[in-house]
């Protein structure tokens, strides 16, 4: 049985060691493809793999066609919009994620971005504090919950909107639930995005929604670039010179944001919310354990395709 780690953006070496231990103790072989530059390298590497551990690597029909022995793909992380679930199902492959395993890392980065923005990107000029400000958590999943936990320590007034999360769960965490995304944006000084990229959410963060934010609003994106309507956000930031946008997922229009909104915009060069040794260990080892449980016991907990 061959387990392949295929990560264009590699895990910390200590996480790879942990995965190797899990895989080899189960009597399987581990193969490693890191920092690959061409899709052909991935197609070649998956040819004889029975199981695949990935991050944001794109696993489309072509990859499934090339992976003749593949039975399971585990996305070591939360979002699985990079995997073609229909193609997986039609090839008889089980797809899983590892929900929650990298959530704290992403939440901490959201605060790193927030502080950088309210301190004017460390340009030496007087900025503002987060304490006492209204924070809007857009989607109250694993990352959203960690953001709320940190925000409490910072002394923020915390609101959240999530159509799929019971209000009681938010209230139990000391978070004020609101009834719509519109209300969240209209209420909060800072909005932190934690929605997945789905057909429903793509382009949903648009001019009308963000324009509801109070003066000096700050939008923080550690979710996905696809949820932003970039054309509309560019237009809004032109119309509203008080707004700031900071993101961990470089927009398609990065150069335009950068040149037009200097001092109000920042993007990390490469998505690094989950780039910590801890998150890599948590998500990577969870992925390895899920693969072993799948083969040994037929366990399909965390399966995301039908
Ligand atoms: C996730 O969905 O888990 C995060 O976006 C992290 O993605 P990454 O593994 O590509 O860093």
PDB file of C-alpha atoms and ligand atoms in Angstrom:
ATOM      1  CA  UNK A   1       0.000   0.000   0.000  1.00  0.00           C
ATOM      2  CA  UNK A   2       1.508   3.307  -1.043  1.00  0.00           C
ATOM      3  CA  UNK A   3       0.628   6.634   0.581  1.00  0.00           C
ATOM      4  CA  UNK A   4       1.753   9.722  -1.340  1.00  0.00           C
ATOM      5  CA  UNK A   5       2.147  13.164   0.204  1.00  0.00           C
ATOM      6  CA  UNK A   6       1.787  15.603  -2.696  1.00  0.00           C
ATOM      7  CA  UNK A   7       2.252  19.135  -1.420  1.00  0.00           C
ATOM      8  CA  UNK A   8       3.226  22.010  -3.668  1.00  0.00           C
ATOM      9  CA  UNK A   9       3.522  23.996  -0.412  1.00  0.00           C
ATOM     10  CA  UNK A  10       5.359  21.536   1.878  1.00  0.00           C
ATOM     11  CA  UNK A  11       4.540  20.647   5.465  1.00  0.00           C
ATOM     12  CA  UNK A  12       7.136  21.394   8.150  1.00  0.00           C
ATOM     13  CA  UNK A  13       9.656  18.486   8.125  1.00  0.00           C
ATOM     14  CA  UNK A  14       8.582  17.459  11.648  1.00  0.00           C
ATOM     15  CA  UNK A  15       5.039  16.902  10.328  1.00  0.00           C
ATOM     16  CA  UNK A  16       6.336  14.728   7.492  1.00  0.00           C
ATOM     17  CA  UNK A  17       8.251  12.674  10.082  1.00  0.00           C
ATOM     18  CA  UNK A  18       5.028  12.208  12.062  1.00  0.00           C
ATOM     19  CA  UNK A  19       3.081  11.151   8.978  1.00  0.00           C
ATOM     20  CA  UNK A  20       5.848   8.724   8.025  1.00  0.00           C
ATOM     21  CA  UNK A  21       5.693   7.124  11.475  1.00  0.00           C
ATOM     22  CA  UNK A  22       1.905   6.583  11.240  1.00  0.00           C
ATOM     23  CA  UNK A  23       2.116   5.199   7.715  1.00  0.00           C
ATOM     24  CA  UNK A  24       5.106   2.911   8.291  1.00  0.00           C
ATOM     25  CA  UNK A  25       3.762   1.582  11.600  1.00  0.00           C
ATOM     26  CA  UNK A  26       0.675   0.500   9.675  1.00  0.00           C
ATOM     27  CA  UNK A  27       2.952  -1.398   7.296  1.00  0.00           C
ATOM     28  CA  UNK A  28       2.530   0.969   4.347  1.00  0.00           C
ATOM     29  CA  UNK A  29       5.060   2.802   2.205  1.00  0.00           C
ATOM     30  CA  UNK A  30       5.349   6.607   2.164  1.00  0.00           C
ATOM     31  CA  UNK A  31       6.246   8.588  -0.966  1.00  0.00           C
ATOM     32  CA  UNK A  32       6.863  12.319  -1.028  1.00  0.00           C
ATOM     33  CA  UNK A  33       6.351  14.875  -3.789  1.00  0.00           C
ATOM     34  CA  UNK A  34       7.005  18.400  -2.548  1.00  0.00           C
ATOM     35  CA  UNK A  35       7.327  21.796  -4.238  1.00  0.00           C
ATOM     36  CA  UNK A  36       6.451  20.332  -7.629  1.00  0.00           C
ATOM     37  CA  UNK A  37       6.475  22.895 -10.416  1.00  0.00           C
ATOM     38  CA  UNK A  38       4.584  21.011 -13.145  1.00  0.00           C
ATOM     39  CA  UNK A  39       1.307  19.151 -13.060  1.00  0.00           C
ATOM     40  CA  UNK A  40       3.006  16.347 -15.007  1.00  0.00           C
ATOM     41  CA  UNK A  41       5.088  15.584 -11.881  1.00  0.00           C
ATOM     42  CA  UNK A  42       1.886  15.127  -9.886  1.00  0.00           C
ATOM     43  CA  UNK A  43       0.325  12.960 -12.609  1.00  0.00           C
ATOM     44  CA  UNK A  44       3.420  10.747 -12.616  1.00  0.00           C
ATOM     45  CA  UNK A  45       3.627  10.498  -8.816  1.00  0.00           C
ATOM     46  CA  UNK A  46      -0.037   9.516  -8.325  1.00  0.00           C
ATOM     47  CA  UNK A  47       0.135   6.691 -10.905  1.00  0.00           C
ATOM     48  CA  UNK A  48       0.713   3.926  -8.325  1.00  0.00           C
ATOM     49  CA  UNK A  49      -0.524   5.643  -5.125  1.00  0.00           C
ATOM     50  CA  UNK A  50      -3.308   4.002  -3.107  1.00  0.00           C
ATOM     51  CA  UNK A  51      -3.777   7.037  -0.879  1.00  0.00           C
ATOM     52  CA  UNK A  52      -3.008  10.708  -1.274  1.00  0.00           C
ATOM     53  CA  UNK A  53      -2.405  13.450   1.302  1.00  0.00           C
ATOM     54  CA  UNK A  54      -2.675  16.969  -0.104  1.00  0.00           C
ATOM     55  CA  UNK A  55      -3.095  20.604   0.934  1.00  0.00           C
ATOM     56  CA  UNK A  56      -4.420  23.185  -1.562  1.00  0.00           C
ATOM     57  CA  UNK A  57      -3.142  21.036  -4.419  1.00  0.00           C
ATOM     58  CA  UNK A  58      -5.623  20.839  -7.278  1.00  0.00           C
ATOM     59  CA  UNK A  59      -6.942  17.318  -7.688  1.00  0.00           C
ATOM     60  CA  UNK A  60      -9.065  17.310 -10.824  1.00  0.00           C
ATOM     61  CA  UNK A  61     -10.395  14.689 -13.225  1.00  0.00           C
ATOM     62  CA  UNK A  62      -7.026  14.432 -14.991  1.00  0.00           C
ATOM     63  CA  UNK A  63      -5.345  13.516 -11.698  1.00  0.00           C
ATOM     64  CA  UNK A  64      -8.025  10.928 -10.871  1.00  0.00           C
ATOM     65  CA  UNK A  65      -7.667   9.467 -14.404  1.00  0.00           C
ATOM     66  CA  UNK A  66      -3.906   9.133 -13.852  1.00  0.00           C
ATOM     67  CA  UNK A  67      -4.255   7.614 -10.364  1.00  0.00           C
ATOM     68  CA  UNK A  68      -5.286   4.094 -11.283  1.00  0.00           C
ATOM     69  CA  UNK A  69      -4.890   2.587  -7.789  1.00  0.00           C
ATOM     70  CA  UNK A  70      -6.193   5.530  -5.782  1.00  0.00           C
ATOM     71  CA  UNK A  71      -8.804   4.789  -3.111  1.00  0.00           C
ATOM     72  CA  UNK A  72      -8.630   7.787  -0.801  1.00  0.00           C
ATOM     73  CA  UNK A  73      -7.571  11.458  -0.870  1.00  0.00           C
ATOM     74  CA  UNK A  74      -7.240  13.341   2.399  1.00  0.00           C
ATOM     75  CA  UNK A  75      -7.024  17.097   2.213  1.00  0.00           C
ATOM     76  CA  UNK A  76      -4.905  17.920   5.289  1.00  0.00           C
ATOM     77  CA  UNK A  77      -6.902  21.002   6.147  1.00  0.00           C
ATOM     78  CA  UNK A  78     -10.413  22.379   6.065  1.00  0.00           C
ATOM     79  CA  UNK A  79     -11.378  23.594   2.589  1.00  0.00           C
ATOM     80  CA  UNK A  80     -11.729  20.992  -0.158  1.00  0.00           C
ATOM     81  CA  UNK A  81     -12.758  23.273  -3.018  1.00  0.00           C
ATOM     82  CA  UNK A  82      -9.507  22.200  -4.721  1.00  0.00           C
ATOM     83  CA  UNK A  83     -10.760  18.619  -5.166  1.00  0.00           C
ATOM     84  CA  UNK A  84     -13.212  17.652  -7.917  1.00  0.00           C
ATOM     85  CA  UNK A  85     -15.630  15.658  -5.759  1.00  0.00           C
ATOM     86  CA  UNK A  86     -17.729  14.445  -8.691  1.00  0.00           C
ATOM     87  CA  UNK A  87     -14.661  13.065 -10.447  1.00  0.00           C
ATOM     88  CA  UNK A  88     -13.596  11.413  -7.168  1.00  0.00           C
ATOM     89  CA  UNK A  89     -16.975   9.734  -6.765  1.00  0.00           C
ATOM     90  CA  UNK A  90     -17.088   8.551 -10.354  1.00  0.00           C
ATOM     91  CA  UNK A  91     -13.608   7.033  -9.888  1.00  0.00           C
ATOM     92  CA  UNK A  92     -14.731   5.357  -6.643  1.00  0.00           C
ATOM     93  CA  UNK A  93     -12.352   7.454  -4.531  1.00  0.00           C
ATOM     94  CA  UNK A  94     -13.197   8.594  -1.001  1.00  0.00           C
ATOM     95  CA  UNK A  95     -12.321  12.232  -0.212  1.00  0.00           C
ATOM     96  CA  UNK A  96     -11.880  13.489   3.351  1.00  0.00           C
ATOM     97  CA  UNK A  97     -10.712  16.663   5.063  1.00  0.00           C
ATOM     98  CA  UNK A  98      -9.311  17.118   8.570  1.00  0.00           C
ATOM     99  CA  UNK A  99     -11.658  19.745  10.024  1.00  0.00           C
ATOM    100  CA  UNK A 100     -10.392  21.891  12.870  1.00  0.00           C
ATOM    101  CA  UNK A 101      -6.798  20.687  12.775  1.00  0.00           C
ATOM    102  CA  UNK A 102      -5.315  23.925  11.453  1.00  0.00           C
ATOM    103  CA  UNK A 103      -8.029  26.268  12.732  1.00  0.00           C
ATOM    104  CA  UNK A 104      -6.031  27.926  15.510  1.00  0.00           C
ATOM    105  CA  UNK A 105      -3.168  28.741  13.140  1.00  0.00           C
ATOM    106  CA  UNK A 106      -5.545  30.483  10.728  1.00  0.00           C
ATOM    107  CA  UNK A 107      -7.291  32.351  13.546  1.00  0.00           C
ATOM    108  CA  UNK A 108      -3.982  33.619  14.924  1.00  0.00           C
ATOM    109  CA  UNK A 109      -2.997  34.872  11.483  1.00  0.00           C
ATOM    110  CA  UNK A 110      -6.328  36.714  11.183  1.00  0.00           C
ATOM    111  CA  UNK A 111      -5.328  38.650  14.301  1.00  0.00           C
ATOM    112  CA  UNK A 112      -1.823  39.238  12.954  1.00  0.00           C
ATOM    113  CA  UNK A 113      -3.351  40.805   9.853  1.00  0.00           C
ATOM    114  CA  UNK A 114      -5.887  42.779  11.910  1.00  0.00           C
ATOM    115  CA  UNK A 115      -3.273  44.309  14.196  1.00  0.00           C
ATOM    116  CA  UNK A 116      -1.025  45.150  11.264  1.00  0.00           C
ATOM    117  CA  UNK A 117      -3.894  46.961   9.549  1.00  0.00           C
ATOM    118  CA  UNK A 118      -5.121  48.985  12.528  1.00  0.00           C
ATOM    119  CA  UNK A 119      -1.493  50.001  13.264  1.00  0.00           C
ATOM    120  CA  UNK A 120      -1.223  51.383   9.718  1.00  0.00           C
ATOM    121  CA  UNK A 121       1.057  48.603   8.499  1.00  0.00           C
ATOM    122  CA  UNK A 122       3.689  49.719  11.008  1.00  0.00           C
ATOM    123  CA  UNK A 123       4.397  52.992   9.198  1.00  0.00           C
ATOM    124  CA  UNK A 124       5.085  54.860  12.449  1.00  0.00           C
ATOM    125  CA  UNK A 125       1.863  56.903  12.423  1.00  0.00           C
ATOM    126  CA  UNK A 126      -0.726  56.741  15.202  1.00  0.00           C
ATOM    127  CA  UNK A 127      -3.203  53.921  14.574  1.00  0.00           C
ATOM    128  CA  UNK A 128      -6.006  52.414  16.628  1.00  0.00           C
ATOM    129  CA  UNK A 129      -6.636  49.504  18.978  1.00  0.00           C
ATOM    130  CA  UNK A 130      -8.859  46.462  18.652  1.00  0.00           C
ATOM    131  CA  UNK A 131     -10.062  46.564  22.276  1.00  0.00           C
ATOM    132  CA  UNK A 132     -13.671  47.739  22.462  1.00  0.00           C
ATOM    133  CA  UNK A 133     -14.171  47.484  18.672  1.00  0.00           C
ATOM    134  CA  UNK A 134     -16.955  45.406  17.155  1.00  0.00           C
ATOM    135  CA  UNK A 135     -15.669  42.270  15.461  1.00  0.00           C
ATOM    136  CA  UNK A 136     -17.877  40.428  12.952  1.00  0.00           C
ATOM    137  CA  UNK A 137     -17.085  36.764  12.409  1.00  0.00           C
ATOM    138  CA  UNK A 138     -18.514  35.724   9.056  1.00  0.00           C
ATOM    139  CA  UNK A 139     -19.170  31.996   9.495  1.00  0.00           C
ATOM    140  CA  UNK A 140     -18.848  30.361  12.876  1.00  0.00           C
ATOM    141  CA  UNK A 141     -17.013  27.132  12.125  1.00  0.00           C
ATOM    142  CA  UNK A 142     -13.739  25.875  13.571  1.00  0.00           C
ATOM    143  CA  UNK A 143     -11.738  28.953  12.566  1.00  0.00           C
ATOM    144  CA  UNK A 144     -14.529  31.356  13.541  1.00  0.00           C
ATOM    145  CA  UNK A 145     -14.686  29.828  17.021  1.00  0.00           C
ATOM    146  CA  UNK A 146     -10.939  30.229  17.498  1.00  0.00           C
ATOM    147  CA  UNK A 147     -11.171  33.840  16.319  1.00  0.00           C
ATOM    148  CA  UNK A 148     -13.882  34.434  18.948  1.00  0.00           C
ATOM    149  CA  UNK A 149     -11.729  32.875  21.680  1.00  0.00           C
ATOM    150  CA  UNK A 150      -8.793  35.141  20.833  1.00  0.00           C
ATOM    151  CA  UNK A 151     -11.026  38.215  20.394  1.00  0.00           C
ATOM    152  CA  UNK A 152     -12.306  37.777  23.935  1.00  0.00           C
ATOM    153  CA  UNK A 153      -8.791  38.127  25.296  1.00  0.00           C
ATOM    154  CA  UNK A 154      -8.263  41.204  23.142  1.00  0.00           C
ATOM    155  CA  UNK A 155     -11.427  42.745  24.615  1.00  0.00           C
ATOM    156  CA  UNK A 156     -13.478  43.008  21.433  1.00  0.00           C
ATOM    157  CA  UNK A 157     -17.251  43.087  21.212  1.00  0.00           C
ATOM    158  CA  UNK A 158     -17.948  39.930  19.195  1.00  0.00           C
ATOM    159  CA  UNK A 159     -20.709  39.300  16.654  1.00  0.00           C
ATOM    160  CA  UNK A 160     -21.162  36.418  14.241  1.00  0.00           C
ATOM    161  CA  UNK A 161     -23.315  35.389  11.331  1.00  0.00           C
ATOM    162  CA  UNK A 162     -23.654  31.786  10.238  1.00  0.00           C
ATOM    163  CA  UNK A 163     -26.817  30.452   8.600  1.00  0.00           C
ATOM    164  CA  UNK A 164     -25.842  26.900   9.534  1.00  0.00           C
ATOM    165  CA  UNK A 165     -24.758  27.338  13.162  1.00  0.00           C
ATOM    166  CA  UNK A 166     -27.310  27.406  15.996  1.00  0.00           C
ATOM    167  CA  UNK A 167     -27.416  30.797  17.704  1.00  0.00           C
ATOM    168  CA  UNK A 168     -27.210  29.094  21.093  1.00  0.00           C
ATOM    169  CA  UNK A 169     -23.732  27.778  20.221  1.00  0.00           C
ATOM    170  CA  UNK A 170     -22.542  31.335  19.558  1.00  0.00           C
ATOM    171  CA  UNK A 171     -24.216  32.700  22.682  1.00  0.00           C
ATOM    172  CA  UNK A 172     -22.584  29.986  24.784  1.00  0.00           C
ATOM    173  CA  UNK A 173     -19.225  31.406  23.619  1.00  0.00           C
ATOM    174  CA  UNK A 174     -20.201  34.968  24.535  1.00  0.00           C
ATOM    175  CA  UNK A 175     -20.739  35.872  20.866  1.00  0.00           C
ATOM    176  CA  UNK A 176     -23.751  37.892  19.694  1.00  0.00           C
ATOM    177  CA  UNK A 177     -25.470  36.197  16.753  1.00  0.00           C
ATOM    178  CA  UNK A 178     -26.977  38.412  14.031  1.00  0.00           C
ATOM    179  CA  UNK A 179     -29.655  37.448  11.521  1.00  0.00           C
ATOM    180  CA  UNK A 180     -27.947  38.222   8.233  1.00  0.00           C
ATOM    181  CA  UNK A 181     -24.603  38.983   6.631  1.00  0.00           C
ATOM    182  CA  UNK A 182     -25.953  42.480   5.898  1.00  0.00           C
ATOM    183  CA  UNK A 183     -26.530  43.081   9.602  1.00  0.00           C
ATOM    184  CA  UNK A 184     -23.046  41.797  10.471  1.00  0.00           C
ATOM    185  CA  UNK A 185     -21.319  44.198   8.071  1.00  0.00           C
ATOM    186  CA  UNK A 186     -23.537  47.128   9.103  1.00  0.00           C
ATOM    187  CA  UNK A 187     -22.667  46.502  12.759  1.00  0.00           C
ATOM    188  CA  UNK A 188     -18.971  45.717  12.825  1.00  0.00           C
ATOM    189  CA  UNK A 189     -15.756  47.768  12.594  1.00  0.00           C
ATOM    190  CA  UNK A 190     -13.803  44.676  11.597  1.00  0.00           C
ATOM    191  CA  UNK A 191     -15.176  41.706   9.648  1.00  0.00           C
ATOM    192  CA  UNK A 192     -13.189  38.468   9.484  1.00  0.00           C
ATOM    193  CA  UNK A 193     -14.154  36.012   6.736  1.00  0.00           C
ATOM    194  CA  UNK A 194     -14.360  32.303   7.504  1.00  0.00           C
ATOM    195  CA  UNK A 195     -16.713  31.037   4.807  1.00  0.00           C
ATOM    196  CA  UNK A 196     -15.765  28.202   2.455  1.00  0.00           C
ATOM    197  CA  UNK A 197     -15.641  28.722  -1.323  1.00  0.00           C
ATOM    198  CA  UNK A 198     -18.847  27.165  -2.626  1.00  0.00           C
ATOM    199  CA  UNK A 199     -21.232  27.931  -5.508  1.00  0.00           C
ATOM    200  CA  UNK A 200     -23.275  29.894  -2.962  1.00  0.00           C
ATOM    201  CA  UNK A 201     -20.425  31.975  -1.502  1.00  0.00           C
ATOM    202  CA  UNK A 202     -18.321  32.707  -4.597  1.00  0.00           C
ATOM    203  CA  UNK A 203     -18.291  36.468  -5.347  1.00  0.00           C
ATOM    204  CA  UNK A 204     -20.703  36.993  -2.439  1.00  0.00           C
ATOM    205  CA  UNK A 205     -18.544  39.579  -0.667  1.00  0.00           C
ATOM    206  CA  UNK A 206     -19.553  42.428  -2.904  1.00  0.00           C
ATOM    207  CA  UNK A 207     -19.879  46.219  -3.071  1.00  0.00           C
ATOM    208  CA  UNK A 208     -23.268  46.365  -1.376  1.00  0.00           C
ATOM    209  CA  UNK A 209     -22.270  44.143   1.538  1.00  0.00           C
ATOM    210  CA  UNK A 210     -18.916  45.712   2.409  1.00  0.00           C
ATOM    211  CA  UNK A 211     -20.275  49.225   1.841  1.00  0.00           C
ATOM    212  CA  UNK A 212     -22.505  48.661   4.880  1.00  0.00           C
ATOM    213  CA  UNK A 213     -19.468  48.764   7.165  1.00  0.00           C
ATOM    214  CA  UNK A 214     -19.077  51.807   9.410  1.00  0.00           C
ATOM    215  CA  UNK A 215     -16.382  54.406   8.714  1.00  0.00           C
ATOM    216  CA  UNK A 216     -12.825  53.031   8.848  1.00  0.00           C
ATOM    217  CA  UNK A 217     -14.054  49.467   8.357  1.00  0.00           C
ATOM    218  CA  UNK A 218     -11.521  46.668   7.996  1.00  0.00           C
ATOM    219  CA  UNK A 219     -12.126  43.478   6.015  1.00  0.00           C
ATOM    220  CA  UNK A 220      -9.884  40.509   6.836  1.00  0.00           C
ATOM    221  CA  UNK A 221      -9.772  37.499   4.530  1.00  0.00           C
ATOM    222  CA  UNK A 222      -8.122  34.281   5.647  1.00  0.00           C
ATOM    223  CA  UNK A 223     -10.754  32.194   3.836  1.00  0.00           C
ATOM    224  CA  UNK A 224     -10.644  32.060   0.019  1.00  0.00           C
ATOM    225  CA  UNK A 225     -10.051  34.650  -2.696  1.00  0.00           C
ATOM    226  CA  UNK A 226     -13.006  33.340  -4.711  1.00  0.00           C
ATOM    227  CA  UNK A 227     -15.543  34.590  -2.151  1.00  0.00           C
ATOM    228  CA  UNK A 228     -14.570  38.196  -2.920  1.00  0.00           C
ATOM    229  CA  UNK A 229     -16.089  40.022  -5.864  1.00  0.00           C
ATOM    230  CA  UNK A 230     -12.771  41.693  -6.675  1.00  0.00           C
ATOM    231  CA  UNK A 231     -14.063  44.086  -9.330  1.00  0.00           C
ATOM    232  CA  UNK A 232     -16.649  45.397  -6.890  1.00  0.00           C
ATOM    233  CA  UNK A 233     -14.218  45.604  -3.975  1.00  0.00           C
ATOM    234  CA  UNK A 234     -11.800  47.629  -6.143  1.00  0.00           C
ATOM    235  CA  UNK A 235     -14.634  50.017  -7.012  1.00  0.00           C
ATOM    236  CA  UNK A 236     -15.747  50.255  -3.387  1.00  0.00           C
ATOM    237  CA  UNK A 237     -12.252  50.995  -2.066  1.00  0.00           C
ATOM    238  CA  UNK A 238     -12.037  53.801  -4.648  1.00  0.00           C
ATOM    239  CA  UNK A 239     -15.383  55.207  -3.461  1.00  0.00           C
ATOM    240  CA  UNK A 240     -14.622  54.655   0.247  1.00  0.00           C
ATOM    241  CA  UNK A 241     -11.074  55.839   1.041  1.00  0.00           C
ATOM    242  CA  UNK A 242     -11.663  54.917   4.705  1.00  0.00           C
ATOM    243  CA  UNK A 243     -11.851  51.140   4.090  1.00  0.00           C
ATOM    244  CA  UNK A 244      -8.968  48.675   4.410  1.00  0.00           C
ATOM    245  CA  UNK A 245      -8.594  45.149   3.037  1.00  0.00           C
ATOM    246  CA  UNK A 246      -6.042  42.608   4.288  1.00  0.00           C
ATOM    247  CA  UNK A 247      -5.870  39.107   2.929  1.00  0.00           C
ATOM    248  CA  UNK A 248      -3.956  35.853   3.204  1.00  0.00           C
ATOM    249  CA  UNK A 249      -5.059  34.813  -0.279  1.00  0.00           C
ATOM    250  CA  UNK A 250      -3.555  36.956  -2.992  1.00  0.00           C
ATOM    251  CA  UNK A 251      -6.324  38.383  -5.183  1.00  0.00           C
ATOM    252  CA  UNK A 252      -6.263  37.905  -8.951  1.00  0.00           C
ATOM    253  CA  UNK A 253      -6.114  41.750  -9.078  1.00  0.00           C
ATOM    254  CA  UNK A 254      -3.287  42.002  -6.516  1.00  0.00           C
ATOM    255  CA  UNK A 255      -1.202  44.522  -8.498  1.00  0.00           C
ATOM    256  CA  UNK A 256      -4.218  46.769  -8.941  1.00  0.00           C
ATOM    257  CA  UNK A 257      -5.119  46.675  -5.236  1.00  0.00           C
ATOM    258  CA  UNK A 258      -1.491  47.372  -4.359  1.00  0.00           C
ATOM    259  CA  UNK A 259      -0.956  50.311  -6.705  1.00  0.00           C
ATOM    260  CA  UNK A 260      -4.332  51.944  -6.133  1.00  0.00           C
ATOM    261  CA  UNK A 261      -4.707  51.451  -2.383  1.00  0.00           C
ATOM    262  CA  UNK A 262      -1.252  51.763  -0.891  1.00  0.00           C
ATOM    263  CA  UNK A 263      -1.507  51.934   2.903  1.00  0.00           C
ATOM    264  CA  UNK A 264      -4.968  50.337   2.873  1.00  0.00           C
ATOM    265  CA  UNK A 265      -4.247  46.932   1.400  1.00  0.00           C
ATOM    266  CA  UNK A 266      -1.990  43.985   2.166  1.00  0.00           C
ATOM    267  CA  UNK A 267      -1.703  40.425   0.892  1.00  0.00           C
ATOM    268  CA  UNK A 268       0.647  37.686   2.018  1.00  0.00           C
ATOM    269  CA  UNK A 269       2.709  36.433  -0.946  1.00  0.00           C
ATOM    270  CA  UNK A 270       1.495  32.867  -0.400  1.00  0.00           C
ATOM    271  CA  UNK A 271      -1.387  31.619   1.742  1.00  0.00           C
ATOM    272  CA  UNK A 272       0.200  31.027   5.126  1.00  0.00           C
ATOM    273  CA  UNK A 273      -2.663  30.807   7.611  1.00  0.00           C
ATOM    274  CA  UNK A 274      -1.998  27.110   8.146  1.00  0.00           C
ATOM    275  CA  UNK A 275       1.781  27.411   7.746  1.00  0.00           C
ATOM    276  CA  UNK A 276       2.834  26.528  11.271  1.00  0.00           C
ATOM    277  CA  UNK A 277       4.598  23.412  12.504  1.00  0.00           C
ATOM    278  CA  UNK A 278       1.685  22.825  14.900  1.00  0.00           C
ATOM    279  CA  UNK A 279      -0.995  23.023  12.203  1.00  0.00           C
ATOM    280  CA  UNK A 280       1.076  20.866   9.834  1.00  0.00           C
ATOM    281  CA  UNK A 281       1.556  18.232  12.545  1.00  0.00           C
ATOM    282  CA  UNK A 282      -2.120  18.294  13.550  1.00  0.00           C
ATOM    283  CA  UNK A 283      -3.534  18.159  10.017  1.00  0.00           C
ATOM    284  CA  UNK A 284      -0.842  15.888   8.548  1.00  0.00           C
ATOM    285  CA  UNK A 285      -0.981  13.260  11.271  1.00  0.00           C
ATOM    286  CA  UNK A 286      -4.790  13.381  11.329  1.00  0.00           C
ATOM    287  CA  UNK A 287      -4.729  12.724   7.575  1.00  0.00           C
ATOM    288  CA  UNK A 288      -2.377   9.749   8.027  1.00  0.00           C
ATOM    289  CA  UNK A 289      -4.510   8.303  10.851  1.00  0.00           C
ATOM    290  CA  UNK A 290      -7.671   8.706   8.760  1.00  0.00           C
ATOM    291  CA  UNK A 291      -6.038   6.822   5.880  1.00  0.00           C
ATOM    292  CA  UNK A 292      -4.937   3.979   8.165  1.00  0.00           C
ATOM    293  CA  UNK A 293      -8.430   3.752   9.729  1.00  0.00           C
ATOM    294  CA  UNK A 294      -9.968   3.745   6.242  1.00  0.00           C
ATOM    295  CA  UNK A 295      -7.864   0.822   5.052  1.00  0.00           C
ATOM    296  CA  UNK A 296      -7.856  -1.162   8.320  1.00  0.00           C
ATOM    297  CA  UNK A 297     -11.444  -0.589   9.518  1.00  0.00           C
ATOM    298  CA  UNK A 298     -13.307   0.895   6.561  1.00  0.00           C
ATOM    299  CA  UNK A 299     -13.784   4.079   8.606  1.00  0.00           C
ATOM    300  CA  UNK A 300     -15.191   6.907   6.476  1.00  0.00           C
ATOM    301  CA  UNK A 301     -15.576   9.561   9.150  1.00  0.00           C
ATOM    302  CA  UNK A 302     -14.827  12.983   7.608  1.00  0.00           C
ATOM    303  CA  UNK A 303     -15.778  11.805   4.101  1.00  0.00           C
ATOM    304  CA  UNK A 304     -16.922  14.823   2.084  1.00  0.00           C
ATOM    305  CA  UNK A 305     -17.996  13.271  -1.237  1.00  0.00           C
ATOM    306  CA  UNK A 306     -21.074  11.147  -1.787  1.00  0.00           C
TER     307      UNK A 306
HETATM  308  C1  LIG B   1      -7.506  25.115   4.750  1.00  0.00           C
HETATM  309  O1  LIG B   1      -8.490  25.095   4.002  1.00  0.00           O
HETATM  310  O2  LIG B   1      -7.261  24.204   5.558  1.00  0.00           O
HETATM  311  C2  LIG B   1      -6.596  26.311   4.753  1.00  0.00           C
HETATM  312  O3  LIG B   1      -6.977  27.220   3.761  1.00  0.00           O
HETATM  313  C3  LIG B   1      -5.122  25.966   4.654  1.00  0.00           C
HETATM  314  O4  LIG B   1      -4.713  25.633   3.362  1.00  0.00           O
HETATM  315  P1  LIG B   1      -3.213  25.139   3.055  1.00  0.00           P
HETATM  316  O5  LIG B   1      -3.070  23.760   3.590  1.00  0.00           O
HETATM  317  O6  LIG B   1      -3.080  25.203   1.569  1.00  0.00           O
HETATM  318  O7  LIG B   1      -2.268  26.082   3.727  1.00  0.00           O
END
